[in-house]
PDB file of C-alpha atoms in Angstrom:
ATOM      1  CA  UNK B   1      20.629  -5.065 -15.382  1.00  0.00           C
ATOM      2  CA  UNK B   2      17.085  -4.243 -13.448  1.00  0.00           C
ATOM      3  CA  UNK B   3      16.885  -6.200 -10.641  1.00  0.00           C
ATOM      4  CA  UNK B   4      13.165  -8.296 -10.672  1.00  0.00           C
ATOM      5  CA  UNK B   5      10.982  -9.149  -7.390  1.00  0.00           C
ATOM      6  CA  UNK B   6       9.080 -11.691  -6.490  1.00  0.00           C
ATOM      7  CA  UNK B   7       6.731  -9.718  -4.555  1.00  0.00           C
ATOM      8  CA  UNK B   8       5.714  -6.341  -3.607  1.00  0.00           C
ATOM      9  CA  UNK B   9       4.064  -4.539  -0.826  1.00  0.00           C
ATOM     10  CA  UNK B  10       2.111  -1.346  -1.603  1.00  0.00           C
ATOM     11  CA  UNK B  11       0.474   0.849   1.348  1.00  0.00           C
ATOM     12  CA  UNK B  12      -2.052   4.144   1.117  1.00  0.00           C
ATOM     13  CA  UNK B  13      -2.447   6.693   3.722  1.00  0.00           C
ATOM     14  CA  UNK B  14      -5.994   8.048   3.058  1.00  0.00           C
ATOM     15  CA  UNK B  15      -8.628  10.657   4.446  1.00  0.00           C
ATOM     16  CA  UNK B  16     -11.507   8.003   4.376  1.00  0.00           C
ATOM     17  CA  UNK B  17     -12.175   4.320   4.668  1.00  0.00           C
ATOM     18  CA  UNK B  18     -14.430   4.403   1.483  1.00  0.00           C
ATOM     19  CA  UNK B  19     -13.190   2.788  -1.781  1.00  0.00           C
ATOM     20  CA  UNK B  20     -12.820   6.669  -3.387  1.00  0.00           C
ATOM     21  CA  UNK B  21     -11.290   7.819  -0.438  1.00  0.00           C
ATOM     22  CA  UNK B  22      -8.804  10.921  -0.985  1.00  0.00           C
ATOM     23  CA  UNK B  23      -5.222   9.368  -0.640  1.00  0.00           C
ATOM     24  CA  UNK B  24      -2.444  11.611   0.381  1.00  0.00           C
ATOM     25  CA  UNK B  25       0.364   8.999   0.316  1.00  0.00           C
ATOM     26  CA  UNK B  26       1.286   6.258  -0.910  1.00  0.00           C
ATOM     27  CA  UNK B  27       4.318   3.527  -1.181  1.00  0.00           C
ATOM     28  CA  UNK B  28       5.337   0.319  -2.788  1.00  0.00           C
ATOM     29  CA  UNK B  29       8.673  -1.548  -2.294  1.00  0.00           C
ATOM     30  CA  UNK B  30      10.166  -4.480  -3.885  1.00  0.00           C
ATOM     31  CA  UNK B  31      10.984  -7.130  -1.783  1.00  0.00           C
ATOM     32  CA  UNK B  32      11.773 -11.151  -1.843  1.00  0.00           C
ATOM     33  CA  UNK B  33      11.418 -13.593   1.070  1.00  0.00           C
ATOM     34  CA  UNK B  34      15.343 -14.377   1.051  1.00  0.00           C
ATOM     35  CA  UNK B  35      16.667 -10.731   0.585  1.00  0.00           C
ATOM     36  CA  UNK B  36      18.266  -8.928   3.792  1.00  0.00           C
ATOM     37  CA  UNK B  37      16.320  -5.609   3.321  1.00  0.00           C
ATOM     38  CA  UNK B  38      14.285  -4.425   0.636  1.00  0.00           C
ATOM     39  CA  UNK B  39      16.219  -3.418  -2.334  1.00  0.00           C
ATOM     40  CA  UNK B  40      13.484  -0.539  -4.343  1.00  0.00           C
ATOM     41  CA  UNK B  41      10.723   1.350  -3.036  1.00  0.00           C
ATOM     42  CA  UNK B  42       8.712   4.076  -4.545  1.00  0.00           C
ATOM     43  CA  UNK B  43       6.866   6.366  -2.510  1.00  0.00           C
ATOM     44  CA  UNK B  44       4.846   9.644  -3.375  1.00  0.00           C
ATOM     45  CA  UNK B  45       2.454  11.866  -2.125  1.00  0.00           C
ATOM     46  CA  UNK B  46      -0.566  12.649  -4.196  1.00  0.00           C
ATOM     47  CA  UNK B  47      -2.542  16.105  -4.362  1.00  0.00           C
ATOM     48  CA  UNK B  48      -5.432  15.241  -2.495  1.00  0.00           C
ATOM     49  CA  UNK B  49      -7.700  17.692  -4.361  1.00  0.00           C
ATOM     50  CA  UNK B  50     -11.231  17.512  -5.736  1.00  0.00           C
ATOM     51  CA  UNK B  51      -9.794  17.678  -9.142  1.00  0.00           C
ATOM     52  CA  UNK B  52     -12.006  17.746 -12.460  1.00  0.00           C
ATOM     53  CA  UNK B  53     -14.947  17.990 -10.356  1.00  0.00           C
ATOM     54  CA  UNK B  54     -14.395  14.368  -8.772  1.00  0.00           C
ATOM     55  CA  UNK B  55     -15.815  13.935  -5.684  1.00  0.00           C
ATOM     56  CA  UNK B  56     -13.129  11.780  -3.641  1.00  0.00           C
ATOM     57  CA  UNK B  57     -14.274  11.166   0.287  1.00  0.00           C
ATOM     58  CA  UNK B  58     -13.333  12.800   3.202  1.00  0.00           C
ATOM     59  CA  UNK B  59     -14.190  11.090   6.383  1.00  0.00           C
ATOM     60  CA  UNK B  60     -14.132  13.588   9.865  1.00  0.00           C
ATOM     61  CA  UNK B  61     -13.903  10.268  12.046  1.00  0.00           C
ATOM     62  CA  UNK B  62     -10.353   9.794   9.754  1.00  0.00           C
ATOM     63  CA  UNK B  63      -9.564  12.886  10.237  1.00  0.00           C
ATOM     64  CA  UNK B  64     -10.122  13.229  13.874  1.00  0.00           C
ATOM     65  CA  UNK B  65      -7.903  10.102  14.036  1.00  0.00           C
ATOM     66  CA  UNK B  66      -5.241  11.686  12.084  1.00  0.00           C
ATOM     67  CA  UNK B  67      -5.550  14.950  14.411  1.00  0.00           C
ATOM     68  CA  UNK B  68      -5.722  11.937  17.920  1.00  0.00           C
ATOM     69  CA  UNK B  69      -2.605  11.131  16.782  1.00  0.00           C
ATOM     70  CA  UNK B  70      -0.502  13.904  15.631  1.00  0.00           C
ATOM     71  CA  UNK B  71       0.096  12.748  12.342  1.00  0.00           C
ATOM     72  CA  UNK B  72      -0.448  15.548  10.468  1.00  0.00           C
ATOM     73  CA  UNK B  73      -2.843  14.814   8.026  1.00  0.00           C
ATOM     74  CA  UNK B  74      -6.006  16.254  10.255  1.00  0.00           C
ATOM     75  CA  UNK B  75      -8.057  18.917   9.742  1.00  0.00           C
ATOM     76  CA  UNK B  76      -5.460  21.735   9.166  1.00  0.00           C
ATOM     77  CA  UNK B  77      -4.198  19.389   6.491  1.00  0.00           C
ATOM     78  CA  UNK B  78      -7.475  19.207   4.723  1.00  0.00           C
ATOM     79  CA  UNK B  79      -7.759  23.354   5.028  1.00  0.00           C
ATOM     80  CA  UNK B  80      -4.584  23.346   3.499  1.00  0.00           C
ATOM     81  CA  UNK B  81      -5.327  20.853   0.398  1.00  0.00           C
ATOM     82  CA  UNK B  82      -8.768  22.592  -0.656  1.00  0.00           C
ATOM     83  CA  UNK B  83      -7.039  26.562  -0.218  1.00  0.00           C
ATOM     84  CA  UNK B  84      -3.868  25.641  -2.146  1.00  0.00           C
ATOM     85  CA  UNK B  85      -4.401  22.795  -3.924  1.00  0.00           C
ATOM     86  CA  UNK B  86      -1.920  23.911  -6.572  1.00  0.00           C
ATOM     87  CA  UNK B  87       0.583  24.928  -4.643  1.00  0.00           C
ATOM     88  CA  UNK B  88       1.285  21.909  -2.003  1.00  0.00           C
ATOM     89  CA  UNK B  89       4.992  21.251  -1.220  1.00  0.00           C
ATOM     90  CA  UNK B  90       6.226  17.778  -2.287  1.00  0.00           C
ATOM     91  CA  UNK B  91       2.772  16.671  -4.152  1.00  0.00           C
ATOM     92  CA  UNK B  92       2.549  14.913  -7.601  1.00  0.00           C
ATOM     93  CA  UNK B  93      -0.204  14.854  -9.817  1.00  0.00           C
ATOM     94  CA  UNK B  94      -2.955  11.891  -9.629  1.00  0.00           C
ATOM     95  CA  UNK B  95      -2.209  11.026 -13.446  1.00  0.00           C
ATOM     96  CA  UNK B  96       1.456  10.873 -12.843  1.00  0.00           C
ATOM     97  CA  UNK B  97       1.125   9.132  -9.283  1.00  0.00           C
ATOM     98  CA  UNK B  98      -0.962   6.175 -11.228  1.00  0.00           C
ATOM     99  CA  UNK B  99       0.992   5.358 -14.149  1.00  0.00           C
ATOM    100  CA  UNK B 100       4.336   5.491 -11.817  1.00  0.00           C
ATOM    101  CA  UNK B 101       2.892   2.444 -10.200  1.00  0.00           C
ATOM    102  CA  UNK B 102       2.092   1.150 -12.845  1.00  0.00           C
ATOM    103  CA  UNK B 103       6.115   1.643 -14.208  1.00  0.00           C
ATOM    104  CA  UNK B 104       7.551   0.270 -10.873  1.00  0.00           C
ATOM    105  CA  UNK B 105       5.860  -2.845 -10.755  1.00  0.00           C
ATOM    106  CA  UNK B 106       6.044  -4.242 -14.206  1.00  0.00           C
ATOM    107  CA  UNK B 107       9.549  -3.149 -14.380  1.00  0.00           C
ATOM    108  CA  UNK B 108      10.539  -4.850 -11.347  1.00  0.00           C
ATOM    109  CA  UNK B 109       8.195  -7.942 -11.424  1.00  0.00           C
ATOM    110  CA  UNK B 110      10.168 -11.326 -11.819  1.00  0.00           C
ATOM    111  CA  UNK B 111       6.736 -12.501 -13.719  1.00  0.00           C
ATOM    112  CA  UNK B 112       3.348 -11.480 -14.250  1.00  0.00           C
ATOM    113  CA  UNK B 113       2.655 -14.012 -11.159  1.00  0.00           C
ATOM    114  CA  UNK B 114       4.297 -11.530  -8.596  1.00  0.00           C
ATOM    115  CA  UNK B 115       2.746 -11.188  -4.967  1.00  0.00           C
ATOM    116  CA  UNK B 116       1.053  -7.607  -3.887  1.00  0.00           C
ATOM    117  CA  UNK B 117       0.646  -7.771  -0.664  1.00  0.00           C
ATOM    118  CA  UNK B 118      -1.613  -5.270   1.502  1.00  0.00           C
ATOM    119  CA  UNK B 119      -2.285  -4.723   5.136  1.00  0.00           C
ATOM    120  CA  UNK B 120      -5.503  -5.530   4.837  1.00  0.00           C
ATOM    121  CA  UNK B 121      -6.322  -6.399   0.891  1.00  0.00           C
ATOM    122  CA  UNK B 122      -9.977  -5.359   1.757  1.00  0.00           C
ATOM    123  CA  UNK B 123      -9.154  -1.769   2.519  1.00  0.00           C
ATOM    124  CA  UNK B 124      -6.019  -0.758  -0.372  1.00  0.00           C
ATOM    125  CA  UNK B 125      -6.761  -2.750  -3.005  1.00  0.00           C
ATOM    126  CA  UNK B 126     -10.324  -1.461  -4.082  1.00  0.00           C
ATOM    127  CA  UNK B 127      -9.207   2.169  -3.470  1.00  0.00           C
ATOM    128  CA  UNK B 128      -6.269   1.998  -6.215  1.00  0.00           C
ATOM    129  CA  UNK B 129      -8.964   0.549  -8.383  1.00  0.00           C
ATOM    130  CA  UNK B 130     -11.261   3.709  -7.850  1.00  0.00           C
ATOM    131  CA  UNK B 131      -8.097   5.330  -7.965  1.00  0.00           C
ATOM    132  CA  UNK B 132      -6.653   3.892 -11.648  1.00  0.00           C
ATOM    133  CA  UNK B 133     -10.848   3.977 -12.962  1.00  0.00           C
ATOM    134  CA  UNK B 134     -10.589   7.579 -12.171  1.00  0.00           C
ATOM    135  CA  UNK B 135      -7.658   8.319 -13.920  1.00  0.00           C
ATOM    136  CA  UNK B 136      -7.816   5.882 -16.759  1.00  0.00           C
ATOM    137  CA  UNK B 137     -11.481   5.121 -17.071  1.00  0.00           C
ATOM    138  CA  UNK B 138     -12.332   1.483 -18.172  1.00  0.00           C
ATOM    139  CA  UNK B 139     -12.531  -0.377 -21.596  1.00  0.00           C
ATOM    140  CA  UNK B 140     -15.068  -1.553 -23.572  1.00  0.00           C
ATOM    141  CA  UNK B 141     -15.869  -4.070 -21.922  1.00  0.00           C
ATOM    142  CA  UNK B 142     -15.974  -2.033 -17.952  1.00  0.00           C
ATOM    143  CA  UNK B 143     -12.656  -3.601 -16.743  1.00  0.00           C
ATOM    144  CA  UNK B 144     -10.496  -0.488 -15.578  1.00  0.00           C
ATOM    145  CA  UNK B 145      -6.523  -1.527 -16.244  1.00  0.00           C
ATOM    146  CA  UNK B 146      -4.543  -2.008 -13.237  1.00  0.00           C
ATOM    147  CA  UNK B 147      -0.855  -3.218 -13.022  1.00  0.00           C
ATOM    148  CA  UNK B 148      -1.901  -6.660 -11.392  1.00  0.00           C
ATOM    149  CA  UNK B 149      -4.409  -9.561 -11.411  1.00  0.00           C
ATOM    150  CA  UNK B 150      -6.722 -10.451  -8.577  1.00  0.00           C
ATOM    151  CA  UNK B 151      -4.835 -13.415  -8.159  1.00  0.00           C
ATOM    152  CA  UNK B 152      -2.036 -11.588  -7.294  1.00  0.00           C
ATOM    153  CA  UNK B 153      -3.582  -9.638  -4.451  1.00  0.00           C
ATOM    154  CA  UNK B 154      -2.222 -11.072  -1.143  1.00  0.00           C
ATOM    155  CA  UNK B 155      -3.339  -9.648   2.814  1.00  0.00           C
ATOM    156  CA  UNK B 156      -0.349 -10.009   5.251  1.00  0.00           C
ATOM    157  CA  UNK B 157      -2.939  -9.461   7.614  1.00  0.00           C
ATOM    158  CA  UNK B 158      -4.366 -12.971   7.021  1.00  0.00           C
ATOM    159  CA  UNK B 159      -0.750 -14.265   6.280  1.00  0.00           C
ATOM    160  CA  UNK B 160       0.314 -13.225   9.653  1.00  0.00           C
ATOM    161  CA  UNK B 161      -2.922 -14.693  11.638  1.00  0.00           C
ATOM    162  CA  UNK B 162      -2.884 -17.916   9.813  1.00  0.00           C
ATOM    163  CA  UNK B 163       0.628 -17.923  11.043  1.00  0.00           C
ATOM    164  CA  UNK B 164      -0.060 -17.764  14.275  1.00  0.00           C
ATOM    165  CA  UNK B 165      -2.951 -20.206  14.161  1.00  0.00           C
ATOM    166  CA  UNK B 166      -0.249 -23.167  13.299  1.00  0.00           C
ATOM    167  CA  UNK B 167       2.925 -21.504  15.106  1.00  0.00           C
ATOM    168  CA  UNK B 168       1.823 -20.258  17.833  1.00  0.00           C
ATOM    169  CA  UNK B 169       3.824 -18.679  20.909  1.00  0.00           C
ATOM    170  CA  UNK B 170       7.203 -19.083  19.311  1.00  0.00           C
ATOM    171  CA  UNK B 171       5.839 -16.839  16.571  1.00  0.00           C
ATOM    172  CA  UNK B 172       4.216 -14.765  19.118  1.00  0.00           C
ATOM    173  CA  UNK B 173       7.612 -14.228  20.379  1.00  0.00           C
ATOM    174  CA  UNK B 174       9.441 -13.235  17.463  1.00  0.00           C
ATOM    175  CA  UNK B 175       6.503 -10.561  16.230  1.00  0.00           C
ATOM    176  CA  UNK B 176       6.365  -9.061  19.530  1.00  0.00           C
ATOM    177  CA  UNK B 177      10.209  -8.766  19.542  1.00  0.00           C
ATOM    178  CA  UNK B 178      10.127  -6.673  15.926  1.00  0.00           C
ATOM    179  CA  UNK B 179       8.268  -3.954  17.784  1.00  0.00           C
ATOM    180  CA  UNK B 180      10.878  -2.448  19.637  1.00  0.00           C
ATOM    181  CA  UNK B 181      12.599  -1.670  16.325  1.00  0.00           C
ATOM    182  CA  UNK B 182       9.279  -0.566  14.151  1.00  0.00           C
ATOM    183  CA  UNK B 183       9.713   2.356  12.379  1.00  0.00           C
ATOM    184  CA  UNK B 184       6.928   4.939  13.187  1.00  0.00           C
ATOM    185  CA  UNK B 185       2.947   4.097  11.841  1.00  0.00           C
ATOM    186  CA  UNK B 186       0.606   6.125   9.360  1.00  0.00           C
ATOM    187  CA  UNK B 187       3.864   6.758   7.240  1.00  0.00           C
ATOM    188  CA  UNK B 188       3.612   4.658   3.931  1.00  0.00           C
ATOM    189  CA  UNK B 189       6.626   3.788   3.225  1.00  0.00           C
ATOM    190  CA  UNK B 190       7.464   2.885   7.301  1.00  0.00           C
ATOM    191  CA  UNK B 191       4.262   0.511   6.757  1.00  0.00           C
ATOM    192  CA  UNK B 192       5.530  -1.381   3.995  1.00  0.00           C
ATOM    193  CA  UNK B 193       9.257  -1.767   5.558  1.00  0.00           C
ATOM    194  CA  UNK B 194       7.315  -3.109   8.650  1.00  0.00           C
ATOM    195  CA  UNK B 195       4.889  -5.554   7.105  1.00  0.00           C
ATOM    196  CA  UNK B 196       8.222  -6.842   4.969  1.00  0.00           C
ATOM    197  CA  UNK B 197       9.494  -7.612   8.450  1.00  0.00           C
ATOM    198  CA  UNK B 198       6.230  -9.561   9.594  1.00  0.00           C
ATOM    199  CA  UNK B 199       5.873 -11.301   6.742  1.00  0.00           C
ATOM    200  CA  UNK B 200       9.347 -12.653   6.642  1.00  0.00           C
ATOM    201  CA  UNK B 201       9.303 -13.489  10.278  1.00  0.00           C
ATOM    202  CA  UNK B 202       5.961 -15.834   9.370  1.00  0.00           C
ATOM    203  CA  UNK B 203       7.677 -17.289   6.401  1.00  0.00           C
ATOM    204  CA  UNK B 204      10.666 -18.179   8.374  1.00  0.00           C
ATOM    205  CA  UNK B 205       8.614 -20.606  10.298  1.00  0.00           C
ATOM    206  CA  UNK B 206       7.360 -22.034   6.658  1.00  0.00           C
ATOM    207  CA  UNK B 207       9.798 -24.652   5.156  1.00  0.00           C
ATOM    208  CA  UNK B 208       8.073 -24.669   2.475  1.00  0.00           C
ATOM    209  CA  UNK B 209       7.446 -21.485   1.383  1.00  0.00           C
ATOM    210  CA  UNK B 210       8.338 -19.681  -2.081  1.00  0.00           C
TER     211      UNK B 210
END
């Protein structure tokens, strides 16, 4: 039997902050607000190549924060991508990478009124749009097809400061105490498994949440 989610949480490592920024990693995990851990994730890393003659965006100020922090995905990264773009360990292609996600969430979805949450909705959401338009194009009528509704779309970043607003300091507390067991930032997947862990610290301090 497949097991189904209430929610999701998706996250994109990118090259740019623009809405057809080059991604070069991405993750989504299944997840409910009762659950002890996470019980699916699905996490791949895309050939971040100018494929077709598509012009995705490369920002330097991302890269030189990629190269600030070690990361990996700086400028020797991008040399690497545009030389080899064929031949890059561990990639998948953008078609397959797209209609995966696709796969994962309506599979898993307990209904079509699932949660996607986002750290920061502003920032992943409109680049998997561009991303799907790209690879799908759009219908008649301009609307490109994308394995959610906007009224699904959720920002744990808000989630998290509204939070606080009404909780305060004991909620301070608790959030400040998951740091010294977060795993390591600019990773996908370890983004999602984090923001699982704010976001169910916040709703334990909602009775009424669902």
């Amino acid at each position: 039997m497949i097991q189904k989610y209430t929610d999701f949480v998706l996250d994109l490592e990118t090259l740019s902050l623009r809405p057809n920024a080059v991604i070069f990693d991405i993750a989504i995990v299944a997840f409910d607000f009762k659950g002890v851990a996470p019980k699916l994730a699905w996490t791949v890393k895309p050939a971040p190549v100018f494929a077709g003659g598509r012009a995705y965006h490369i920002d330097n100020k991302t890269l030189a924060f990629h190269d600030k922090l070690k990361t990996g995905q700086g400028l020797a990264f991008l040399h690497a991508c545009l030389t080899v773009p064929e031949e890059i360990e561990g990639c998948a292609r953008d078609l397959d990478v797209a209609q995966g996600i696709k796969t994962f969430i309506r599979v898993h979805r307990v209904n079509q009124n699932a949660r996607i949450w986002a750290q920061g909705k502003d920032f992943d959401f409109p680049i998997l749009v561009n991303y799907y338009r790209t690879q799908f194009g759009t219908n008649p009528d301009g609307v490109t097809d994308i394995p959610w509704e906007y009224r699904q779309q959720r920002c744990a970043r808000d989630f998290k400061d509204n939070a606080l607003d009404t909780y305060g300091e004991p909620l301070r507390v608790k959030l400040e105490a998951l740091k010294a067991t977060r795993l390591p930032p600019h990773n996908a997947l370890n983004d999602c498994l984090n923001t699982i862990e704010v976001l169910r610290t916040c709703a334990g301090f909602m009775p009424d949440f669902k």
